[in-house]
mmCIF file of C-alpha atoms in Angstrom:
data_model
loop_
_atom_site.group_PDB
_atom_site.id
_atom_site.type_symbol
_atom_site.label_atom_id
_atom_site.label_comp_id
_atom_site.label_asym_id
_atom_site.label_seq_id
_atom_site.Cartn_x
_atom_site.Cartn_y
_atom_site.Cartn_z
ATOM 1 C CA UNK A 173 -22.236 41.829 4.659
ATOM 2 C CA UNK A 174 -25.430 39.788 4.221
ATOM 3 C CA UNK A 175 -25.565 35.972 6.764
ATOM 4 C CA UNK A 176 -27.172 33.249 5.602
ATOM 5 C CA UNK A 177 -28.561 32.491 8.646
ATOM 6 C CA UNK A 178 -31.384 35.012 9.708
ATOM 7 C CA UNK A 179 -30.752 34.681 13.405
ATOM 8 C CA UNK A 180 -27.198 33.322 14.675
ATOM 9 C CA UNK A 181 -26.819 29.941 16.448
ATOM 10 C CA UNK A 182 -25.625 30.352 20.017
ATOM 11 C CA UNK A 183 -24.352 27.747 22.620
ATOM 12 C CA UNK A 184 -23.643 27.295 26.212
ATOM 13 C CA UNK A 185 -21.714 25.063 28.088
ATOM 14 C CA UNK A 186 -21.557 24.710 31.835
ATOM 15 C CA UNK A 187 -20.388 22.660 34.443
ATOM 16 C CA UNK A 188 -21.498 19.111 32.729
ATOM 17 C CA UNK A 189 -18.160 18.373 31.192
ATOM 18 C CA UNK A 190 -18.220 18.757 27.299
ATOM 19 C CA UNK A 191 -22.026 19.186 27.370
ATOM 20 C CA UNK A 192 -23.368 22.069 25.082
ATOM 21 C CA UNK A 193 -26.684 23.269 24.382
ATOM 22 C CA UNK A 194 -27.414 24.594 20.712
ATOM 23 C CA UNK A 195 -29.422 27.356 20.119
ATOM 24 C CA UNK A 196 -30.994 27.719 16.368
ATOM 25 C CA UNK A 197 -33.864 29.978 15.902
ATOM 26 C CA UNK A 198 -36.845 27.010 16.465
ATOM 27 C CA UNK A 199 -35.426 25.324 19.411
ATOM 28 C CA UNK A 200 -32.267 23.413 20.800
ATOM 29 C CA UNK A 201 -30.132 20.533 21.258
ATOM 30 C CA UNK A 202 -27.564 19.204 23.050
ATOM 31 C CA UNK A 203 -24.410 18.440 21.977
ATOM 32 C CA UNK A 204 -21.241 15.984 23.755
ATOM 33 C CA UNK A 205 -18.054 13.957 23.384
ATOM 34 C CA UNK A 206 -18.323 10.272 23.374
ATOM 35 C CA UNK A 207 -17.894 8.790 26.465
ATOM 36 C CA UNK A 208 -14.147 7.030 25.408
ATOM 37 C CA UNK A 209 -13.405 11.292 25.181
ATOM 38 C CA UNK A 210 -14.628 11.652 28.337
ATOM 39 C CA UNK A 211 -17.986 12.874 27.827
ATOM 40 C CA UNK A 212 -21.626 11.087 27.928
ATOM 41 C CA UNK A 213 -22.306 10.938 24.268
ATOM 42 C CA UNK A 214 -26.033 12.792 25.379
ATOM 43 C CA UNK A 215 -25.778 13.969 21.428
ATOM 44 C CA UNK A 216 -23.740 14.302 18.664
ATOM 45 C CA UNK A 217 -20.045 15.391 18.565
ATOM 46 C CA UNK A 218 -18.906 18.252 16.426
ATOM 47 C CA UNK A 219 -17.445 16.046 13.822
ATOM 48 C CA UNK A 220 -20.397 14.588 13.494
ATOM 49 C CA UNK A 221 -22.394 17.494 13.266
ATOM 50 C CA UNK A 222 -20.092 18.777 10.415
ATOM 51 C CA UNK A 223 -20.396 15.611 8.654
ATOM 52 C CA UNK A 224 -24.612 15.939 9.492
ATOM 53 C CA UNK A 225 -24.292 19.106 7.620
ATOM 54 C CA UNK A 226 -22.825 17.687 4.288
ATOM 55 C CA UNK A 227 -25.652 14.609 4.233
ATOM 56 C CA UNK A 228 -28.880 16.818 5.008
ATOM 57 C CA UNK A 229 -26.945 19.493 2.173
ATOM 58 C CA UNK A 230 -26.733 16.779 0.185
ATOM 59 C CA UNK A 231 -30.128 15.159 0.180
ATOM 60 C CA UNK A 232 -31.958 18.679 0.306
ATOM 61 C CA UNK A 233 -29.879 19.910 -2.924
ATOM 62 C CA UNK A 234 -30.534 16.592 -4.519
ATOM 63 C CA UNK A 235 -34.748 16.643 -3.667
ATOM 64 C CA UNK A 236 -34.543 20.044 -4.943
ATOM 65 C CA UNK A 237 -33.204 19.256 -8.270
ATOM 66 C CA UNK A 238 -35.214 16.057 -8.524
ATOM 67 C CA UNK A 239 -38.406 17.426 -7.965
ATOM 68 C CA UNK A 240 -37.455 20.762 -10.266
ATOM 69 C CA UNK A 241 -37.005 18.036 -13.424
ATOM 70 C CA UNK A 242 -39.512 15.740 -12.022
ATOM 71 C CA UNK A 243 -37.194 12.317 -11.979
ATOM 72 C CA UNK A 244 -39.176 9.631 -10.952
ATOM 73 C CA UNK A 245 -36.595 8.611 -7.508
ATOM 74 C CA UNK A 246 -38.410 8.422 -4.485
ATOM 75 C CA UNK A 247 -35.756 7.419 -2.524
ATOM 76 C CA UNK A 248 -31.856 8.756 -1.710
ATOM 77 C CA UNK A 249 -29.531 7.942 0.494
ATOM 78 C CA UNK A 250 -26.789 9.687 1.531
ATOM 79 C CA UNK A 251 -23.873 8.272 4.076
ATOM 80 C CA UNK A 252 -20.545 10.069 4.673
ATOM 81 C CA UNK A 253 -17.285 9.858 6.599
ATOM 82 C CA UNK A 254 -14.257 11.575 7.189
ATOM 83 C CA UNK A 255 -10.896 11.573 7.906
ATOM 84 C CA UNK A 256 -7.626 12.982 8.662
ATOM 85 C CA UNK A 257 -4.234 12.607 7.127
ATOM 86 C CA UNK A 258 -0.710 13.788 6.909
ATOM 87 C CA UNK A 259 0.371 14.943 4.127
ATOM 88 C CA UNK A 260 3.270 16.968 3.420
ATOM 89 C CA UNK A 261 3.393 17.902 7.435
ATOM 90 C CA UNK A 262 0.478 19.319 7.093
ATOM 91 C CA UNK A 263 -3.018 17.598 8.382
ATOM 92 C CA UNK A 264 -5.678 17.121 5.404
ATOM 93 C CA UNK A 265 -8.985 16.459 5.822
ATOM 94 C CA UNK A 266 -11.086 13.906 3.633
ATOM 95 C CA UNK A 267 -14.557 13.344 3.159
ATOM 96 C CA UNK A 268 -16.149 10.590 2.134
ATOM 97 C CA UNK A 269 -19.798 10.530 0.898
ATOM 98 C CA UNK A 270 -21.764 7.724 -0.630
ATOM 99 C CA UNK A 271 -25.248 8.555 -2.386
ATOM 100 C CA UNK A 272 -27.268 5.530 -3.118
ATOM 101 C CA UNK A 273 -31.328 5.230 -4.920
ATOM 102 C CA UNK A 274 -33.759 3.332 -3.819
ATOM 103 C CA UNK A 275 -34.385 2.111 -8.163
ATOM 104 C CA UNK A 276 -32.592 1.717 -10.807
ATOM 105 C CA UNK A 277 -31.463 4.868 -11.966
ATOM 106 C CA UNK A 278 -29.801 6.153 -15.477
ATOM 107 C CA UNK A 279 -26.047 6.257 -16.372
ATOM 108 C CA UNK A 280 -25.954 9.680 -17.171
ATOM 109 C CA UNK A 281 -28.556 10.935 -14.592
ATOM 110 C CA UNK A 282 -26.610 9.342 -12.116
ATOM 111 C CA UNK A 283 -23.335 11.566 -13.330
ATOM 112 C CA UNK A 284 -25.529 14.521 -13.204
ATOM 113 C CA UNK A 285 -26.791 13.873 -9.903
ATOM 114 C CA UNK A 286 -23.215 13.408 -8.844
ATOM 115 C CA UNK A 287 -22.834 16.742 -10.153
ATOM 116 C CA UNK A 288 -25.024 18.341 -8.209
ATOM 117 C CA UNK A 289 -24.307 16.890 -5.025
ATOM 118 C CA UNK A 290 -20.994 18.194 -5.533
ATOM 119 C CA UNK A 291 -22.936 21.789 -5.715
ATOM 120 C CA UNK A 292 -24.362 21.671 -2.795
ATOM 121 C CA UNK A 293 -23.326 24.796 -0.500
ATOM 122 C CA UNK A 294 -21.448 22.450 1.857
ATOM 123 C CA UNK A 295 -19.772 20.929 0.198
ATOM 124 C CA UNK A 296 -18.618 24.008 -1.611
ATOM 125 C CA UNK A 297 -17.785 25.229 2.024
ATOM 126 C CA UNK A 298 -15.860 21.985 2.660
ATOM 127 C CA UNK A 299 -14.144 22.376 -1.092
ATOM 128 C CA UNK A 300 -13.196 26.133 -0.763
ATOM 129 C CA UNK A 301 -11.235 28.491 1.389
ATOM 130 C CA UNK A 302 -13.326 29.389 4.687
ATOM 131 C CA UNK A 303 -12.272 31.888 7.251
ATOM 132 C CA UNK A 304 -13.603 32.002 10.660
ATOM 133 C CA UNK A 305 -13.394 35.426 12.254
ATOM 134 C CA UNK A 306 -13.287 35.353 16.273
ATOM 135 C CA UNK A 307 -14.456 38.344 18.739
ATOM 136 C CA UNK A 308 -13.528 37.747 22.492
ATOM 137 C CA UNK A 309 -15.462 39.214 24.428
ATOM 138 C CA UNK A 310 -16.008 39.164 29.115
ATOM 139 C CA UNK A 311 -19.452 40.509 30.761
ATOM 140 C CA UNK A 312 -16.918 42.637 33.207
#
């Protein structure tokens, strides 16, 4: 097994309720509930974080591919949502992105571009089957 990420990221919560601090392998941040969830909104909530994920994926897969056939769009905008539903008893979750350019852009660039937003590795992540292994372990 091979992780994408070269170093894991680690948190730590204490006494602060809902307070976390991040750990990624430059430096950290602190994470919290909104204060109508009882916390002090000191940073942003997991939901948002996981919808942070799928804009800066988003953006950075887009620049890439850009830049790789030299379009001419300096600027792109990416905003996105989610929410949950019931559906057949069971609770599905929907994301909603919007990608916007500062110019006029093409028809069928634009449906490319689409295209490869939809390739970018979170959103595959979001699309796809995950599975999150758990190991509980006590410093006794």
């Amino acid at each position: 097994m091979k992780y994408i990420l070269e170093h894991p990221v680690s948190g730590y919560i204490g006494q602060q309720k809902y307070k976390t601090t991040i750990r990624w392998r430059n430096g950290e941040f602190i994470t919290d509930e909104p204060e109508k969830l009882g916390g002090k909104d000191l940073g942003p909530d997991p939901y948002t974080l996981l919808v942070s994920s799928l804009v800066s994926c988003t953006l950075a897969t887009l620049r890439m591919y850009i830049d790789r056939k030299e379009l001419h769009i300096d600027e792109i905008q990416v905003t996105a949502n989610m929410y949950l539903r019931i559906e057949k008893e069971q609770v599905v979750t929907y994301f909603e992105r919007e990608i916007s350019f500062g110019q006029a852009v093409e028809e069928n660039t634009i449906l490319r571009l689409q295209q490869i937003a939809d390739e970018c590795p979170i959103s595959k992540i979001l699309k796809g089957n995950a599975i999150v292994n758990t190991i509980m372990k006590t410093n006794s």
